[in-house]
Short mmCIF file of C-alpha atoms in Angstrom, two decimals:
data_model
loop_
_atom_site.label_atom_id
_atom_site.label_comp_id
_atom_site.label_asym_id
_atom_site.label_seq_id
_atom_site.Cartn_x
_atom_site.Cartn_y
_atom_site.Cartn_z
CA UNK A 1 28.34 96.91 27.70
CA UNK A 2 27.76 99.77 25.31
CA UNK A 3 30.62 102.67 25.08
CA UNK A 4 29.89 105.68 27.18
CA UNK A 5 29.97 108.52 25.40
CA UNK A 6 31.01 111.81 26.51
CA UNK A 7 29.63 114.98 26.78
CA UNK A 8 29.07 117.68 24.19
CA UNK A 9 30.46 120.96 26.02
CA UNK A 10 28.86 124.41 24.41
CA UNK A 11 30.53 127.38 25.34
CA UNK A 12 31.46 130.69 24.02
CA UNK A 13 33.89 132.71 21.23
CA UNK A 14 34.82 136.32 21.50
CA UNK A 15 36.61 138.42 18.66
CA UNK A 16 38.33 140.88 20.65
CA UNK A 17 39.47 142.69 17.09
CA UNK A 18 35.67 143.20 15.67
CA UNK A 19 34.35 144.10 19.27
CA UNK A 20 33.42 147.73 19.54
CA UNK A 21 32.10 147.87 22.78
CA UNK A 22 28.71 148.74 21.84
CA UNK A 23 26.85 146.87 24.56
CA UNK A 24 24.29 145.63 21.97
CA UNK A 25 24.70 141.91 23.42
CA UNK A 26 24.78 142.78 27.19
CA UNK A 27 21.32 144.61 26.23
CA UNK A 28 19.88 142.10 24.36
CA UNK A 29 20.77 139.40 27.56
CA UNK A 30 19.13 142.03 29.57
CA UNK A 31 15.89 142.58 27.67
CA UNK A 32 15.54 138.96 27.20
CA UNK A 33 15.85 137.55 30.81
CA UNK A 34 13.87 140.80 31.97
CA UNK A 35 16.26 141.95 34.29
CA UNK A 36 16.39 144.47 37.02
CA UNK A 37 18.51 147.67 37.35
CA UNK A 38 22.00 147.01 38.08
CA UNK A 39 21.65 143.30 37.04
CA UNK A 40 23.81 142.03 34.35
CA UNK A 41 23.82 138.11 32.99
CA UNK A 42 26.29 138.96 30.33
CA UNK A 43 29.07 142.17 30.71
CA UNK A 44 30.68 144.35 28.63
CA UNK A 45 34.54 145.62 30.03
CA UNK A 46 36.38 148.76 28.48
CA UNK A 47 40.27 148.41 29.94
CA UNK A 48 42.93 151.10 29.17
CA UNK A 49 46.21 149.95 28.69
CA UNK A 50 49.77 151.10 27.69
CA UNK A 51 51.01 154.72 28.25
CA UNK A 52 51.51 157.85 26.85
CA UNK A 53 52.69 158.24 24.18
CA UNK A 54 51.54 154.88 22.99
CA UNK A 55 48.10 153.98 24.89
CA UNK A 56 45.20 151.42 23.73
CA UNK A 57 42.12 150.03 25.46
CA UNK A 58 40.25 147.08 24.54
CA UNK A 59 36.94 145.45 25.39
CA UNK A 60 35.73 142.13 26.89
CA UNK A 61 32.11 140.69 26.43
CA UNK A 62 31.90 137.94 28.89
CA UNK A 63 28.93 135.75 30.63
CA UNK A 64 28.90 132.62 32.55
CA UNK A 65 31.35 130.51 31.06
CA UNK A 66 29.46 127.61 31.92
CA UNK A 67 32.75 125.99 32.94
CA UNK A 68 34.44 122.54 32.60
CA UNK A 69 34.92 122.72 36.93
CA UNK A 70 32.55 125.23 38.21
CA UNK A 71 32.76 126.63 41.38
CA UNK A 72 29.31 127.55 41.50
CA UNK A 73 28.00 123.98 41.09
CA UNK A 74 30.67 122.83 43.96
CA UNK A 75 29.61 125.04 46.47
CA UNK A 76 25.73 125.22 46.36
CA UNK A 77 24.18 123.39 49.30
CA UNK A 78 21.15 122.71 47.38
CA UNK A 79 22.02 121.48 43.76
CA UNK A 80 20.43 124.24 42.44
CA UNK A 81 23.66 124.89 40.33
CA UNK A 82 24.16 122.15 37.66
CA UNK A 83 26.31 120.97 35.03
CA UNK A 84 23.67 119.45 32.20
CA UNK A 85 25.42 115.91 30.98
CA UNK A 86 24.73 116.24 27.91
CA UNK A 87 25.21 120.11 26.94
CA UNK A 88 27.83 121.09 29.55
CA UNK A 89 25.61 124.25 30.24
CA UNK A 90 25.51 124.94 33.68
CA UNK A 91 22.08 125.48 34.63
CA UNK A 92 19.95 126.62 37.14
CA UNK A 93 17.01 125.17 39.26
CA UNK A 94 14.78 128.42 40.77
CA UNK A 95 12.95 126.31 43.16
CA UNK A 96 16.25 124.92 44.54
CA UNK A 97 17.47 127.78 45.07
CA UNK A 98 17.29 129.75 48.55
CA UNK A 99 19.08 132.74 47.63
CA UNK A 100 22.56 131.72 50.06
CA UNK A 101 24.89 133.12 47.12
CA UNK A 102 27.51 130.41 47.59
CA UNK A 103 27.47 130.36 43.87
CA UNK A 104 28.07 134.05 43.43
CA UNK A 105 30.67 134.14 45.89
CA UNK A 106 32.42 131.51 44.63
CA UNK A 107 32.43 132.18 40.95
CA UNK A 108 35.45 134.12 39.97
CA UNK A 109 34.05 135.43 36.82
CA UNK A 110 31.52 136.71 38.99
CA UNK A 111 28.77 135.73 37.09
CA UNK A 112 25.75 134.41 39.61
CA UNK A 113 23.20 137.42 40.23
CA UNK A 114 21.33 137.91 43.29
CA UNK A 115 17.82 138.54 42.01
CA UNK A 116 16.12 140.71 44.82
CA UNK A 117 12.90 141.07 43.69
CA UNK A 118 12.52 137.35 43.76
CA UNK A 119 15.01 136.00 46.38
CA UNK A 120 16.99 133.85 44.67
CA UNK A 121 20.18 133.55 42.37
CA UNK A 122 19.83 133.48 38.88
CA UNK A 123 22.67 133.41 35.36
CA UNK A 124 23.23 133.24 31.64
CA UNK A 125 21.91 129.59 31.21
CA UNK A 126 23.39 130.18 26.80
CA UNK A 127 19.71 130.90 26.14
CA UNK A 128 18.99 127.08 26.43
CA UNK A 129 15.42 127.45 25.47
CA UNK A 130 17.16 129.25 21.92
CA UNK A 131 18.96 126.62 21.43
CA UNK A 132 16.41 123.65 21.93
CA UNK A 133 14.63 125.63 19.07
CA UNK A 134 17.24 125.54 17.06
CA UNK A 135 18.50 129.61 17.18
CA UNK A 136 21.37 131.48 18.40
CA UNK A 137 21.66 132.76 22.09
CA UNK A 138 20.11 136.42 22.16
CA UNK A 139 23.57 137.84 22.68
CA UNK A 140 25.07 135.96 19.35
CA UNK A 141 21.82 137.25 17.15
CA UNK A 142 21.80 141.46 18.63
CA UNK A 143 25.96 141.76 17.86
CA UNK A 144 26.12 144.33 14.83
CA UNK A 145 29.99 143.27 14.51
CA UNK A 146 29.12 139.45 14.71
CA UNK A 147 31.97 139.20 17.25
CA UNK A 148 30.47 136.32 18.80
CA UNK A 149 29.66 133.11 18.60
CA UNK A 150 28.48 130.07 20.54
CA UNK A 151 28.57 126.53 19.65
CA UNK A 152 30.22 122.79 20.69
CA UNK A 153 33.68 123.99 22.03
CA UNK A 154 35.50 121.52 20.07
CA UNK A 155 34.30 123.08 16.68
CA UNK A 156 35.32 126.39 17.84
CA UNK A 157 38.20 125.37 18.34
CA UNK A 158 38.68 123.81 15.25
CA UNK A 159 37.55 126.85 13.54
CA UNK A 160 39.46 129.57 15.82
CA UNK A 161 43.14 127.62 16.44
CA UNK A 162 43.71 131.45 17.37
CA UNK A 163 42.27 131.76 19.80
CA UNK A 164 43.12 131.43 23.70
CA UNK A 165 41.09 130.93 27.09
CA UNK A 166 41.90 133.57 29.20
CA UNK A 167 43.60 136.64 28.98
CA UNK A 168 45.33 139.11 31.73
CA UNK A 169 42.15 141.10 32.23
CA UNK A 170 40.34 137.59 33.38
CA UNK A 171 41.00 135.16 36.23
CA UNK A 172 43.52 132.28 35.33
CA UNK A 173 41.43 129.85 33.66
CA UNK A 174 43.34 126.90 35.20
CA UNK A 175 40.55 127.90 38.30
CA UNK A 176 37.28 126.38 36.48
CA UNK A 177 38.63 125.83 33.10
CA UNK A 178 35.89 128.28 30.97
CA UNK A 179 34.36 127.02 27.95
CA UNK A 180 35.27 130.24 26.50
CA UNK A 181 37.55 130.98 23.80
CA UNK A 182 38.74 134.64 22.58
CA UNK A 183 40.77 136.08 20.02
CA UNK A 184 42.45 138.96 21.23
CA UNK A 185 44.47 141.79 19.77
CA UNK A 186 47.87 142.60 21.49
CA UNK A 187 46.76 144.83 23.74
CA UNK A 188 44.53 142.56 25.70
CA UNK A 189 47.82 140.88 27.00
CA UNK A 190 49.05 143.33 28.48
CA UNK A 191 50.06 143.26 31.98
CA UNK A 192 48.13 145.48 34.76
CA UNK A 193 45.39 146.80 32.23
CA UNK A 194 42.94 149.43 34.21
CA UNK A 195 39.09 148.77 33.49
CA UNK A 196 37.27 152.49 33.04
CA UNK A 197 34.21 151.80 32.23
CA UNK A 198 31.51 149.42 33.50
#
């Protein structure tokens, strides 16, 4: 019998210290998968933090996390949500899907969008079509600051020892286990930050 071998999981990094904020990559996710008003695969956060006379803010780009546990792929009655065995990406199957939002409900990164115009629930699938070319995800390519990156988690990891899963501005990761990793300044672990702007 021949040795199983075990899945490559892609997922996310996020400098928190070169992030300005600019929205370039939650654009370019926008333009890409044609989206409608008010409709947002991947989402740019501006918190506040601290107090007077010392305050801060700092910024979080963040997308489907395409998670080690997802609770989108548990809950839809349809198996339109998937985990792909041999990418990790958690995709998804339009003409499975009939539009229940079990996914988006259950998702605590609130990721899953309701797609009005065409009935159904759609997400950031890490560009997969990029990547079966051989290029970056659209969001990796439009940041001016190069504050993210995508790739096998394991060799992010390697390369960012830094960096950390889940900060206080993010639900605990112990919930779906993100492939996401982030390196954030101080201020991003700070208790009780307020988000400002959308």
């Amino acid at each position: 019998m021949g040795k199983v071998q075990e899945m490559t999981q892609y997922g996310f990094y996020y400098n928190n210290h070169q992030c300005s904020g600019c929205r370039t990559c939650q654009v370019a996710c926008k333009d890409k998968n044609n989206l409608q008003g008010g409709v947002l695969f991947r989402k740019v956060m501006t918190y506040e933090t601290g107090s007077y006379p010392n305050p801060g803010y700092f910024h979080v780009s963040i997308s489907c996390n395409h998670c080690a546990q997802p609770a989108c792929t548990e809950v839809c009655p349809t198996g339109a949500m998937e985990k792909n065995t041999e990418t990790g990406i958690v995709m998804h199957d339009d003409e499975k899907c009939i539009g229940c939002e079990s996914c988006a409900k259950a998702c605590p990164y609130e990721q899953p969008r309701l797609i009005e115009s065409l009935g159904i629930v759609q997400k950031c699938t890490l560009c997969h079509d990029h990547i079966a070319r051989g290029e970056n995800p659209v969001c990796v390519d439009a940041c001016p600051l190069r504050a993210l990156e995508w790739g096998k988690l394991d060799d992010l990891k390697s390369k960012h020892p830094e960096a950390i899963s889940s900060i206080v501005a993010l639900p605990d990761e112990s919930q779906t286990n993100p492939s996401l990793l982030i390196d954030a300044r101080t201020s991003a672990l700070e208790s009780n930050p307020v988000q400002r702007f959308i």
